[in-house]
């Protein structure tokens, strides 16, 4: 019998060599997932207590935030926001942690309030262990599976080379998303014909645009790249109509994830189709406008505690998103029922009504894409009654299409709103390649 040598686990080895204890993290995470319901509740309470105690005694920034007082109840702890974190990282690091013994990165700034953050190396290893476990639900192994990565990439020489080297270690082939013209998408397609990718991963809008390109060519991706097993979309909203398009044009399962670079994967679609919240490394609450905890089934602000990060406190951290935890949730298995959008993506209308920006997107999306003409669009609120829709299309919208959009908005929102429509060759993205679908300039 011939023994085939096991493939070298380059990804795990690279993490281990850089001081991230991935083996311990995977073992610890596995132990947490095996806890009984009663054991998990004890683990959660202990971990919440320990992380607060640590930061109160080792982090001057967090101590100042709490007012240098002993807080008896979890609900009385302050809610941390992004503005609190827009200080020098040195002011926020815990005792014993420096830029040399932590993982440091910065948020994308898509919320309008970017900041630099730190994770201790064990906490960051837990993040990768969590990612690895969840991708494993769909037969993906970070050490061996080959990823088609639809992401941005730094354009400076050193940053570019560093990302490409990380791609090599992580078995990824990167498709930069800054130029998504048909000519570039044709080049992407040629790569799928010649490389044995196991899965796609990347920004929702970019992957949807690729699927629309395939639809025009009447191509199913799985048929030209049979090795494909799944597609994971992240960072931007995945609409049901887009999910159906992806399933049709890719011929593989489409998995929706929700995460934040400063935290971890927050929720990940499980094989049952539930958006399962990460309860192993995070504690997620839904709060109202007065910071009161809402029951399951009620919509509110998503507030998250990182249970293990000792370098930089993220305790009751308002991530800036609005959502609902399903009524069937438990502390051990919370289910994210709905992610509505960001708290700063609220449109204030002349009547005083407040509507999530995504309301406009839902209303216009069903009409604007009926004939496959429009590829992408974004909506900007410039005045209380004035909105700009920028779109990329094969041909300009006609007066009939514009009238339908205006009628739908009057019906679902309110009448007398003013809209301008501007056709663009390409839409503005963040420096990481994300597409912000609604933005208020009020």
Short mmCIF file of C-alpha atoms in Angstrom, two decimals:
data_model
loop_
_atom_site.label_atom_id
_atom_site.label_comp_id
_atom_site.label_asym_id
_atom_site.label_seq_id
_atom_site.Cartn_x
_atom_site.Cartn_y
_atom_site.Cartn_z
CA UNK A 1 0.00 0.00 0.00
CA UNK A 2 1.42 3.35 -1.08
CA UNK A 3 1.41 6.09 1.58
CA UNK A 4 0.89 9.62 0.19
CA UNK A 5 2.73 12.23 2.28
CA UNK A 6 0.39 14.75 3.90
CA UNK A 7 0.47 18.18 2.33
CA UNK A 8 2.41 20.76 4.30
CA UNK A 9 0.02 23.03 6.20
CA UNK A 10 1.69 26.25 5.10
CA UNK A 11 -1.06 28.48 6.47
CA UNK A 12 -0.98 27.05 10.02
CA UNK A 13 2.80 26.90 10.01
CA UNK A 14 3.10 30.55 8.97
CA UNK A 15 0.75 31.61 11.78
CA UNK A 16 2.67 29.51 14.32
CA UNK A 17 6.05 30.89 13.19
CA UNK A 18 4.74 34.45 13.55
CA UNK A 19 3.78 33.84 17.16
CA UNK A 20 0.07 33.12 16.69
CA UNK A 21 -0.67 29.90 18.65
CA UNK A 22 -3.08 28.42 16.12
CA UNK A 23 -2.82 24.84 17.40
CA UNK A 24 -3.82 25.86 20.94
CA UNK A 25 -6.54 28.14 19.58
CA UNK A 26 -8.08 25.34 17.51
CA UNK A 27 -8.00 22.95 20.47
CA UNK A 28 -9.55 25.54 22.80
CA UNK A 29 -12.24 26.47 20.29
CA UNK A 30 -13.09 22.80 19.78
CA UNK A 31 -13.46 22.39 23.55
CA UNK A 32 -15.85 25.38 23.73
CA UNK A 33 -18.06 23.93 20.97
CA UNK A 34 -18.33 20.65 22.92
CA UNK A 35 -19.66 22.27 26.12
CA UNK A 36 -23.12 21.32 27.32
CA UNK A 37 -25.67 24.13 27.61
CA UNK A 38 -25.09 24.41 31.36
CA UNK A 39 -21.30 24.36 30.94
CA UNK A 40 -21.49 26.99 28.21
CA UNK A 41 -23.47 29.41 30.39
CA UNK A 42 -20.79 29.11 33.10
CA UNK A 43 -18.04 29.60 30.50
CA UNK A 44 -19.75 32.73 29.12
CA UNK A 45 -20.28 34.36 32.52
CA UNK A 46 -16.70 33.54 33.57
CA UNK A 47 -15.24 34.91 30.34
CA UNK A 48 -17.29 38.13 30.51
CA UNK A 49 -16.15 38.68 34.09
CA UNK A 50 -12.50 37.91 33.30
CA UNK A 51 -12.22 40.21 30.28
CA UNK A 52 -13.82 43.14 32.15
CA UNK A 53 -11.65 42.52 35.24
CA UNK A 54 -8.52 42.38 33.09
CA UNK A 55 -9.17 45.66 31.30
CA UNK A 56 -10.28 47.48 34.46
CA UNK A 57 -6.93 46.56 36.05
CA UNK A 58 -4.65 46.77 33.02
CA UNK A 59 -6.09 49.31 30.60
CA UNK A 60 -6.16 53.01 31.61
CA UNK A 61 -8.30 53.86 28.56
CA UNK A 62 -11.04 51.44 29.63
CA UNK A 63 -10.74 52.45 33.26
CA UNK A 64 -11.34 56.06 32.29
CA UNK A 65 -14.30 55.04 30.14
CA UNK A 66 -16.00 53.37 33.12
CA UNK A 67 -15.36 56.42 35.28
CA UNK A 68 -12.83 54.60 37.48
CA UNK A 69 -15.64 52.95 39.41
CA UNK A 70 -16.64 49.39 40.17
CA UNK A 71 -19.64 48.38 38.06
CA UNK A 72 -21.78 45.69 39.67
CA UNK A 73 -24.03 44.74 36.73
CA UNK A 74 -23.05 43.90 33.16
CA UNK A 75 -25.88 46.11 31.85
CA UNK A 76 -24.34 49.13 33.62
CA UNK A 77 -21.03 48.88 31.76
CA UNK A 78 -20.57 51.73 29.26
CA UNK A 79 -21.28 51.13 25.57
CA UNK A 80 -18.10 51.68 23.59
CA UNK A 81 -18.43 53.42 20.22
CA UNK A 82 -16.14 54.05 17.26
CA UNK A 83 -15.58 57.67 18.27
CA UNK A 84 -14.17 56.47 21.62
CA UNK A 85 -11.63 54.42 19.67
CA UNK A 86 -10.40 57.25 17.46
CA UNK A 87 -7.46 57.90 19.75
CA UNK A 88 -3.86 56.92 19.34
CA UNK A 89 -3.49 53.15 19.68
CA UNK A 90 -0.79 53.71 22.30
CA UNK A 91 -3.43 55.31 24.53
CA UNK A 92 -5.67 52.25 24.19
CA UNK A 93 -3.24 49.35 24.59
CA UNK A 94 -3.29 47.32 27.79
CA UNK A 95 -0.23 47.06 30.03
CA UNK A 96 2.34 44.64 28.64
CA UNK A 97 1.15 44.99 25.04
CA UNK A 98 2.98 46.89 22.32
CA UNK A 99 2.94 47.11 18.55
CA UNK A 100 5.64 44.41 18.55
CA UNK A 101 3.77 41.69 20.43
CA UNK A 102 0.27 42.18 19.02
CA UNK A 103 -1.56 41.94 15.71
CA UNK A 104 -2.29 45.46 14.45
CA UNK A 105 -4.61 46.47 11.65
CA UNK A 106 -7.11 49.19 10.79
CA UNK A 107 -10.79 49.17 9.94
CA UNK A 108 -11.83 49.91 6.37
CA UNK A 109 -13.52 53.19 7.27
CA UNK A 110 -16.75 52.22 5.48
CA UNK A 111 -18.62 53.38 8.61
CA UNK A 112 -17.07 56.85 8.29
CA UNK A 113 -15.03 56.42 11.48
CA UNK A 114 -11.86 54.40 10.74
CA UNK A 115 -9.40 53.54 13.50
CA UNK A 116 -6.37 51.36 14.23
CA UNK A 117 -6.89 48.38 16.51
CA UNK A 118 -4.83 45.65 18.17
CA UNK A 119 -5.42 42.01 19.09
CA UNK A 120 -3.22 39.93 21.32
CA UNK A 121 -1.75 37.02 19.40
CA UNK A 122 -3.86 34.34 21.09
CA UNK A 123 -7.04 36.30 20.36
CA UNK A 124 -6.07 36.68 16.71
CA UNK A 125 -5.26 32.96 16.49
CA UNK A 126 -8.77 32.27 17.84
CA UNK A 127 -10.16 34.41 15.02
CA UNK A 128 -8.43 32.21 12.44
CA UNK A 129 -9.51 29.06 14.28
CA UNK A 130 -13.10 30.35 14.20
CA UNK A 131 -12.85 31.11 10.47
CA UNK A 132 -11.33 27.70 9.79
CA UNK A 133 -14.07 25.87 11.70
CA UNK A 134 -16.92 27.65 9.93
CA UNK A 135 -15.48 27.29 6.43
CA UNK A 136 -14.96 23.62 7.31
CA UNK A 137 -18.74 23.23 7.56
CA UNK A 138 -18.68 23.39 3.74
CA UNK A 139 -15.64 21.20 3.09
CA UNK A 140 -13.13 24.08 2.86
CA UNK A 141 -9.70 23.66 4.48
CA UNK A 142 -7.57 26.83 4.67
CA UNK A 143 -4.39 24.78 4.46
CA UNK A 144 -5.28 22.94 1.27
CA UNK A 145 -8.31 24.47 -0.48
CA UNK A 146 -7.59 26.96 -3.28
CA UNK A 147 -9.40 30.29 -3.01
CA UNK A 148 -10.51 32.70 -5.75
CA UNK A 149 -10.32 35.94 -3.78
CA UNK A 150 -12.35 38.99 -4.90
CA UNK A 151 -10.81 41.74 -2.77
CA UNK A 152 -8.93 44.98 -2.97
CA UNK A 153 -5.13 45.09 -2.72
CA UNK A 154 -2.64 47.82 -1.68
CA UNK A 155 -1.17 49.48 -4.75
CA UNK A 156 2.15 50.58 -3.21
CA UNK A 157 5.06 48.24 -4.03
CA UNK A 158 5.70 46.85 -0.53
CA UNK A 159 2.02 46.54 0.40
CA UNK A 160 1.25 44.81 -2.89
CA UNK A 161 4.11 42.30 -2.53
CA UNK A 162 3.20 41.60 1.09
CA UNK A 163 -0.42 40.78 0.19
CA UNK A 164 0.66 38.59 -2.72
CA UNK A 165 3.01 36.66 -0.41
CA UNK A 166 0.17 36.21 2.12
CA UNK A 167 -1.99 34.99 -0.76
CA UNK A 168 0.65 32.40 -1.62
CA UNK A 169 0.86 31.13 1.98
CA UNK A 170 -2.94 31.05 2.24
CA UNK A 171 -3.52 29.30 -1.11
CA UNK A 172 -5.36 32.26 -2.61
CA UNK A 173 -5.42 33.74 -6.10
CA UNK A 174 -6.48 37.37 -5.86
CA UNK A 175 -8.77 39.09 -8.34
CA UNK A 176 -8.39 42.85 -7.54
CA UNK A 177 -11.81 44.52 -7.66
CA UNK A 178 -10.90 48.12 -8.53
CA UNK A 179 -11.53 47.58 -12.26
CA UNK A 180 -14.50 45.35 -13.07
CA UNK A 181 -14.97 46.21 -16.73
CA UNK A 182 -16.05 43.44 -19.12
CA UNK A 183 -12.49 43.19 -20.45
CA UNK A 184 -11.14 42.52 -16.95
CA UNK A 185 -13.96 40.12 -16.08
CA UNK A 186 -13.12 38.18 -19.25
CA UNK A 187 -9.58 37.75 -17.89
CA UNK A 188 -11.04 36.56 -14.57
CA UNK A 189 -13.10 34.00 -16.45
CA UNK A 190 -10.00 32.65 -18.23
CA UNK A 191 -8.41 31.98 -14.83
CA UNK A 192 -11.41 29.86 -13.81
CA UNK A 193 -10.97 27.84 -17.00
CA UNK A 194 -7.33 27.03 -16.16
CA UNK A 195 -7.12 26.88 -12.34
CA UNK A 196 -8.70 24.35 -9.98
CA UNK A 197 -10.33 26.70 -7.49
CA UNK A 198 -12.19 25.15 -4.54
CA UNK A 199 -14.17 28.26 -3.54
CA UNK A 200 -14.77 31.95 -4.09
CA UNK A 201 -14.54 34.51 -1.29
CA UNK A 202 -14.89 38.27 -1.36
CA UNK A 203 -16.97 41.42 -1.49
CA UNK A 204 -20.60 40.82 -2.36
CA UNK A 205 -20.94 43.56 -4.99
CA UNK A 206 -17.87 42.41 -6.93
CA UNK A 207 -18.94 38.76 -6.98
CA UNK A 208 -22.48 39.73 -8.00
CA UNK A 209 -21.06 41.79 -10.88
CA UNK A 210 -19.04 38.76 -12.02
CA UNK A 211 -22.23 36.65 -11.91
CA UNK A 212 -24.06 39.20 -14.07
CA UNK A 213 -21.19 39.00 -16.56
CA UNK A 214 -21.56 35.19 -16.63
CA UNK A 215 -25.33 35.55 -17.10
CA UNK A 216 -24.77 37.70 -20.19
CA UNK A 217 -22.54 34.97 -21.60
CA UNK A 218 -24.91 32.18 -20.52
CA UNK A 219 -22.08 30.49 -18.55
CA UNK A 220 -22.39 28.47 -15.33
CA UNK A 221 -19.07 28.73 -13.47
CA UNK A 222 -19.18 25.19 -12.03
CA UNK A 223 -19.32 23.79 -15.57
CA UNK A 224 -16.00 25.39 -16.56
CA UNK A 225 -14.40 24.98 -13.10
CA UNK A 226 -15.75 21.65 -11.73
CA UNK A 227 -13.54 21.77 -8.61
CA UNK A 228 -15.65 24.60 -7.11
CA UNK A 229 -17.50 23.71 -3.90
CA UNK A 230 -18.89 26.97 -2.48
CA UNK A 231 -18.94 30.77 -2.61
CA UNK A 232 -18.64 32.97 0.50
CA UNK A 233 -19.69 36.62 0.30
CA UNK A 234 -18.83 39.24 2.89
CA UNK A 235 -18.59 42.94 3.86
CA UNK A 236 -21.68 44.09 1.95
CA UNK A 237 -25.39 43.24 1.93
CA UNK A 238 -26.45 40.11 0.04
CA UNK A 239 -29.97 40.56 -1.31
CA UNK A 240 -32.17 37.52 -1.92
CA UNK A 241 -32.41 38.26 -5.65
CA UNK A 242 -28.61 38.47 -5.86
CA UNK A 243 -28.24 35.20 -3.97
CA UNK A 244 -30.51 33.48 -6.49
CA UNK A 245 -28.45 34.93 -9.33
CA UNK A 246 -25.21 33.66 -7.76
CA UNK A 247 -26.66 30.19 -7.21
CA UNK A 248 -27.84 30.07 -10.81
CA UNK A 249 -24.62 31.33 -12.45
CA UNK A 250 -22.12 29.63 -10.14
CA UNK A 251 -23.93 26.31 -9.62
CA UNK A 252 -22.63 26.01 -6.03
CA UNK A 253 -23.90 26.88 -2.50
CA UNK A 254 -23.75 30.61 -1.65
CA UNK A 255 -22.83 31.29 1.99
CA UNK A 256 -23.37 34.67 3.62
CA UNK A 257 -21.00 35.87 6.33
CA UNK A 258 -20.97 38.95 8.52
CA UNK A 259 -17.80 40.04 10.26
CA UNK A 260 -15.63 42.94 11.39
CA UNK A 261 -11.86 43.07 11.13
CA UNK A 262 -11.54 44.47 14.65
CA UNK A 263 -13.56 41.56 16.10
CA UNK A 264 -14.01 38.25 14.31
CA UNK A 265 -16.61 36.54 12.18
CA UNK A 266 -19.84 37.76 13.79
CA UNK A 267 -22.34 35.55 11.99
CA UNK A 268 -21.94 32.83 9.40
CA UNK A 269 -24.59 30.97 7.45
CA UNK A 270 -24.59 27.36 8.63
CA UNK A 271 -25.52 24.31 6.49
CA UNK A 272 -29.15 24.66 7.66
CA UNK A 273 -29.32 28.14 6.14
CA UNK A 274 -29.33 29.90 9.54
CA UNK A 275 -27.14 32.95 10.13
CA UNK A 276 -25.44 31.51 13.21
CA UNK A 277 -23.78 34.03 15.52
CA UNK A 278 -20.28 33.32 16.79
CA UNK A 279 -20.89 32.70 20.49
CA UNK A 280 -17.50 31.06 21.12
CA UNK A 281 -15.34 34.21 20.96
CA UNK A 282 -17.98 36.98 20.99
CA UNK A 283 -20.99 38.00 23.07
CA UNK A 284 -23.65 39.77 21.00
CA UNK A 285 -26.42 41.98 22.41
CA UNK A 286 -29.18 44.02 20.75
CA UNK A 287 -29.73 47.39 22.45
CA UNK A 288 -32.32 50.15 22.07
CA UNK A 289 -31.60 53.90 21.84
CA UNK A 290 -31.24 54.07 25.63
CA UNK A 291 -28.70 51.22 25.80
CA UNK A 292 -31.28 48.83 27.22
CA UNK A 293 -31.05 45.17 26.18
CA UNK A 294 -33.84 44.15 23.82
CA UNK A 295 -35.44 40.68 23.80
CA UNK A 296 -34.98 38.27 20.90
CA UNK A 297 -37.08 39.30 17.92
CA UNK A 298 -36.72 43.07 18.47
CA UNK A 299 -34.66 45.30 16.18
CA UNK A 300 -31.88 47.43 17.63
CA UNK A 301 -28.18 48.31 17.66
CA UNK A 302 -25.75 45.41 17.47
CA UNK A 303 -23.35 45.61 20.42
CA UNK A 304 -20.51 43.11 20.69
CA UNK A 305 -17.99 42.02 23.31
CA UNK A 306 -14.75 40.35 22.31
CA UNK A 307 -14.38 37.72 25.04
CA UNK A 308 -10.64 37.12 24.64
CA UNK A 309 -8.88 40.23 23.30
CA UNK A 310 -6.66 41.56 26.09
CA UNK A 311 -4.59 43.97 23.99
CA UNK A 312 -7.41 46.35 23.11
CA UNK A 313 -10.81 46.42 24.89
CA UNK A 314 -13.91 45.74 22.81
CA UNK A 315 -16.46 45.45 25.61
CA UNK A 316 -20.07 46.30 24.74
CA UNK A 317 -18.82 47.77 21.48
CA UNK A 318 -21.45 49.39 19.26
CA UNK A 319 -20.33 48.24 15.83
CA UNK A 320 -22.67 50.67 14.06
CA UNK A 321 -25.06 48.09 12.61
CA UNK A 322 -28.76 47.43 13.19
CA UNK A 323 -30.18 43.93 13.40
CA UNK A 324 -32.47 41.38 15.02
CA UNK A 325 -31.67 38.14 16.86
CA UNK A 326 -34.18 35.41 16.09
CA UNK A 327 -36.75 34.45 18.72
CA UNK A 328 -35.41 30.88 18.69
CA UNK A 329 -31.93 32.07 19.72
CA UNK A 330 -30.17 30.81 22.83
CA UNK A 331 -27.01 32.13 24.46
CA UNK A 332 -25.13 29.11 23.10
CA UNK A 333 -26.63 29.37 19.61
CA UNK A 334 -27.82 32.87 18.75
CA UNK A 335 -29.28 33.26 15.25
CA UNK A 336 -29.11 36.57 13.41
CA UNK A 337 -32.57 36.95 11.88
CA UNK A 338 -31.95 40.18 10.04
CA UNK A 339 -29.18 42.68 9.38
CA UNK A 340 -30.85 45.95 8.45
CA UNK A 341 -27.84 48.17 7.81
CA UNK A 342 -25.64 50.69 9.50
CA UNK A 343 -26.85 53.23 12.04
CA UNK A 344 -25.26 56.01 9.96
CA UNK A 345 -27.14 54.85 6.85
CA UNK A 346 -30.43 56.39 7.94
CA UNK A 347 -32.30 58.73 5.61
CA UNK A 348 -34.18 61.58 7.32
CA UNK A 349 -37.14 62.65 5.14
CA UNK A 350 -38.96 66.02 4.96
CA UNK A 351 -41.91 64.65 6.96
CA UNK A 352 -39.54 63.78 9.82
CA UNK A 353 -39.75 60.08 8.99
CA UNK A 354 -36.52 58.08 9.36
CA UNK A 355 -35.86 55.23 6.95
CA UNK A 356 -32.87 52.89 6.61
CA UNK A 357 -30.98 53.82 3.45
CA UNK A 358 -31.42 50.26 2.27
CA UNK A 359 -35.15 50.95 1.89
CA UNK A 360 -34.33 53.03 -1.19
CA UNK A 361 -32.05 50.30 -2.41
CA UNK A 362 -34.72 47.62 -2.09
CA UNK A 363 -37.35 49.76 -3.81
CA UNK A 364 -35.19 50.84 -6.75
CA UNK A 365 -33.38 47.52 -7.12
CA UNK A 366 -36.47 45.57 -8.11
CA UNK A 367 -37.26 48.07 -10.88
CA UNK A 368 -33.88 49.29 -12.02
CA UNK A 369 -32.53 45.81 -12.80
CA UNK A 370 -35.57 44.28 -14.49
CA UNK A 371 -34.01 44.01 -17.92
CA UNK A 372 -30.41 43.38 -16.88
CA UNK A 373 -29.36 46.78 -18.22
CA UNK A 374 -28.10 48.24 -14.93
CA UNK A 375 -25.04 46.51 -13.44
CA UNK A 376 -24.59 48.46 -10.20
CA UNK A 377 -25.93 51.56 -8.50
CA UNK A 378 -25.56 53.64 -5.35
CA UNK A 379 -27.82 56.23 -3.71
CA UNK A 380 -26.65 59.47 -2.08
CA UNK A 381 -28.78 61.83 0.02
CA UNK A 382 -27.54 65.39 -0.60
CA UNK A 383 -30.43 67.36 0.93
CA UNK A 384 -33.37 66.40 3.11
CA UNK A 385 -35.56 66.00 0.02
CA UNK A 386 -32.90 65.35 -2.64
CA UNK A 387 -31.21 62.12 -3.67
CA UNK A 388 -28.71 61.21 -6.38
CA UNK A 389 -28.67 57.77 -7.98
CA UNK A 390 -25.42 56.91 -9.73
CA UNK A 391 -25.47 53.80 -11.89
CA UNK A 392 -23.39 51.74 -14.32
CA UNK A 393 -25.36 50.38 -17.26
CA UNK A 394 -25.26 49.23 -20.86
CA UNK A 395 -27.55 52.12 -21.85
CA UNK A 396 -29.10 55.09 -20.06
CA UNK A 397 -32.31 54.72 -18.07
CA UNK A 398 -35.32 55.86 -20.05
CA UNK A 399 -38.10 58.14 -18.80
CA UNK A 400 -40.46 55.20 -18.23
CA UNK A 401 -37.96 53.45 -15.90
CA UNK A 402 -37.30 56.68 -13.99
CA UNK A 403 -41.04 57.28 -13.58
CA UNK A 404 -41.53 53.77 -12.16
CA UNK A 405 -38.73 54.34 -9.63
CA UNK A 406 -40.21 57.67 -8.53
CA UNK A 407 -43.69 56.14 -8.17
CA UNK A 408 -42.33 53.25 -6.06
CA UNK A 409 -40.43 55.63 -3.78
CA UNK A 410 -43.51 57.82 -3.32
CA UNK A 411 -45.52 54.70 -2.43
CA UNK A 412 -43.06 53.07 -0.03
CA UNK A 413 -41.46 56.20 1.48
CA UNK A 414 -43.18 59.52 0.78
CA UNK A 415 -44.05 61.73 -2.21
CA UNK A 416 -42.34 64.93 -3.38
CA UNK A 417 -38.80 63.56 -3.06
CA UNK A 418 -36.39 64.76 -5.76
CA UNK A 419 -34.07 62.42 -7.64
CA UNK A 420 -31.32 62.87 -10.19
CA UNK A 421 -29.94 59.94 -12.18
CA UNK A 422 -26.32 59.95 -13.34
CA UNK A 423 -24.86 57.24 -15.53
CA UNK A 424 -21.22 56.41 -14.69
CA UNK A 425 -18.54 54.25 -16.26
CA UNK A 426 -17.47 53.06 -12.79
CA UNK A 427 -18.74 53.64 -9.25
CA UNK A 428 -16.65 55.01 -6.40
CA UNK A 429 -15.42 52.34 -4.00
CA UNK A 430 -13.49 52.53 -0.73
CA UNK A 431 -9.71 52.14 -0.84
CA UNK A 432 -10.27 48.45 -0.06
CA UNK A 433 -12.67 47.96 -2.94
CA UNK A 434 -15.99 47.96 -1.05
CA UNK A 435 -19.10 49.53 -2.56
CA UNK A 436 -21.09 51.70 -0.13
CA UNK A 437 -24.65 51.40 -1.40
CA UNK A 438 -26.24 54.33 0.43
CA UNK A 439 -24.69 57.44 1.92
CA UNK A 440 -26.24 60.47 3.58
CA UNK A 441 -24.43 63.81 3.34
CA UNK A 442 -26.76 65.57 5.78
#
